Short mmCIF file of C-alpha atoms in Angstrom, two decimals:
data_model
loop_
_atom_site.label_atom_id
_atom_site.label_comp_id
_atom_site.label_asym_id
_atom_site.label_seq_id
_atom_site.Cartn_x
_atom_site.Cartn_y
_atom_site.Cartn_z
CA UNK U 1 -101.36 54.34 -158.64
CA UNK U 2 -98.19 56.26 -159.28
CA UNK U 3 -97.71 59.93 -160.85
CA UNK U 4 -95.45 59.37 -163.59
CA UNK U 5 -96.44 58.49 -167.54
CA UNK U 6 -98.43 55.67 -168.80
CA UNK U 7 -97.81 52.90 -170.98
CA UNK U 8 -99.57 54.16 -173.30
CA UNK U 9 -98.34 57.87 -173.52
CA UNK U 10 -95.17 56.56 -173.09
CA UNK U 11 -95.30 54.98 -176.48
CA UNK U 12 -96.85 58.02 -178.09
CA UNK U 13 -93.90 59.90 -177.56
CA UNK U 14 -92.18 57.28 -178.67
CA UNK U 15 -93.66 57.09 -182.08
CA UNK U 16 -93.26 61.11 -182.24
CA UNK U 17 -89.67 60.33 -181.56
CA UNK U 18 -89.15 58.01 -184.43
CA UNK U 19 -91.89 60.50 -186.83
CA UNK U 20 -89.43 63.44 -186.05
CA UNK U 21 -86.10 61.19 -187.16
CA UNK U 22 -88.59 60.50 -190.34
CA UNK U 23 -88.76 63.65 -191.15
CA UNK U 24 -84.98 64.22 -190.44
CA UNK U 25 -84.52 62.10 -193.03
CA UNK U 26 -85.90 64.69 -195.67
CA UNK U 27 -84.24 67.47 -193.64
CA UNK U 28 -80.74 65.64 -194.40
CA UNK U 29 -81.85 64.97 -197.88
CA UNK U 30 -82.79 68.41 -199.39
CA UNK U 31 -79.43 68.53 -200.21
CA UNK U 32 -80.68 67.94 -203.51
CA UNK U 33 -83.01 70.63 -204.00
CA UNK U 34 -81.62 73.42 -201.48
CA UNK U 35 -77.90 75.06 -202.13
CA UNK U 36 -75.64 74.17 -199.38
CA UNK U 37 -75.77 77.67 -197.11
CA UNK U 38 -79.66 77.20 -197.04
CA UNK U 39 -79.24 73.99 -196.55
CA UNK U 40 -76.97 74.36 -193.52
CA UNK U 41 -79.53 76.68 -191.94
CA UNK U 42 -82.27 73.97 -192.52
CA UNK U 43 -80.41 71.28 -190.67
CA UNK U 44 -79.25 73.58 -188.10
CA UNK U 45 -83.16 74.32 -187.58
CA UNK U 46 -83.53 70.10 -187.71
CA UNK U 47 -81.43 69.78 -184.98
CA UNK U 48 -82.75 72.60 -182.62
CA UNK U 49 -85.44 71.08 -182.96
CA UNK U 50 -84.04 67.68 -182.01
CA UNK U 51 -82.76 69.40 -179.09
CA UNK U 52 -86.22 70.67 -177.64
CA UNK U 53 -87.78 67.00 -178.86
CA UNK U 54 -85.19 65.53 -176.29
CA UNK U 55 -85.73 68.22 -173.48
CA UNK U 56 -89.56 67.14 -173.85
CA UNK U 57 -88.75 63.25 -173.90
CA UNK U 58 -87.33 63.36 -170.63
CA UNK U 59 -90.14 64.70 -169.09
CA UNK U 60 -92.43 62.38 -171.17
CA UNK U 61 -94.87 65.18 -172.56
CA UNK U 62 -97.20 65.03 -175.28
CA UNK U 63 -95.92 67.92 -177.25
CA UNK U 64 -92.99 65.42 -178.39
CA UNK U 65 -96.09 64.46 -181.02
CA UNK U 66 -96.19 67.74 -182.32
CA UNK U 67 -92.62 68.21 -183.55
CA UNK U 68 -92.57 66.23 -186.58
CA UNK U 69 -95.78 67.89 -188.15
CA UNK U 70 -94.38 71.15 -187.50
CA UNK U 71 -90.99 70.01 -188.84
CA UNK U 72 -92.62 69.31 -191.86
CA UNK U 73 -94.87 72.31 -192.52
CA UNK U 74 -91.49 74.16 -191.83
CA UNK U 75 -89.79 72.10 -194.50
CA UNK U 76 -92.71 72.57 -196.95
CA UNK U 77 -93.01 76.14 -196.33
CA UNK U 78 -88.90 76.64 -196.50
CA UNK U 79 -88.52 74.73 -199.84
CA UNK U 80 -91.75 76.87 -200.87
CA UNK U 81 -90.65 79.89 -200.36
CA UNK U 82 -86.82 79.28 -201.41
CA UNK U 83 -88.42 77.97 -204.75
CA UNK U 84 -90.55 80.97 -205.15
CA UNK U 85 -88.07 83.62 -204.57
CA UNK U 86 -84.67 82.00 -205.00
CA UNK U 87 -85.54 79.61 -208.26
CA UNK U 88 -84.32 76.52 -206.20
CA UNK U 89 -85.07 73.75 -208.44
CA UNK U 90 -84.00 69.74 -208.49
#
C-alpha cells in the first residue's frame, strides 16, 4: 500500500478544480454588473485564489473542494455589498 492520494480523492480535487473554473466563469462575467476598478479587484481576488487552488493541487489536499464555495459566498457577498452601498445595478 503506498502513501500518496487515492483514486478516489484524487478525483475530488479534481471536480473542485473544474467547480472553482465554474465559478471563474461568473468572476470574469460580473463585468456586467460591477464597474471596471471593482471589477479588477474581484478578478484579481479570482486569481489569488487560483493560485492557492494550484499550490493545494499539487499536494493533492482536500481543501482544493473548499475553494469554489468560498469563491462564491465571496462573490455573493461582494456584489451584495457593492449593490447596497455603491447602487451597482445591471
Amino acid at each position: 500500500m503506498s502513501d500518496g492520494p487515492t483514486g478516489l480523492q484524487k478525483g475530488l480535487v479534481v471536480v473542485g478544480l473544474l467547480a472553482y473554473f465554474a465559478v471563474g466563469f461568473i468572476y470574469f462575467t460580473s463585468g456586467l454588473v460591477v464597474p471596471l476598478p471593482w471589477l479588477a479587484v474581484l478578478w484579481a481576488v479570482w486569481i489569488v485564489g487560483m493560485w492557492q487552488v494550484a499550490r493545494l493541487l499539487r499536494t493533492w489536499s482536500w481543501w482544493v473542494l473548499a475553494a469554489a464555495p468560498l469563491a462564491a459566498a465571496f462573490w455573493f457577498l461582494y456584489l451584495a455589498v457593492g449593490e447596497a452601498l455603491l447602487g451597482w445595478t445591471a
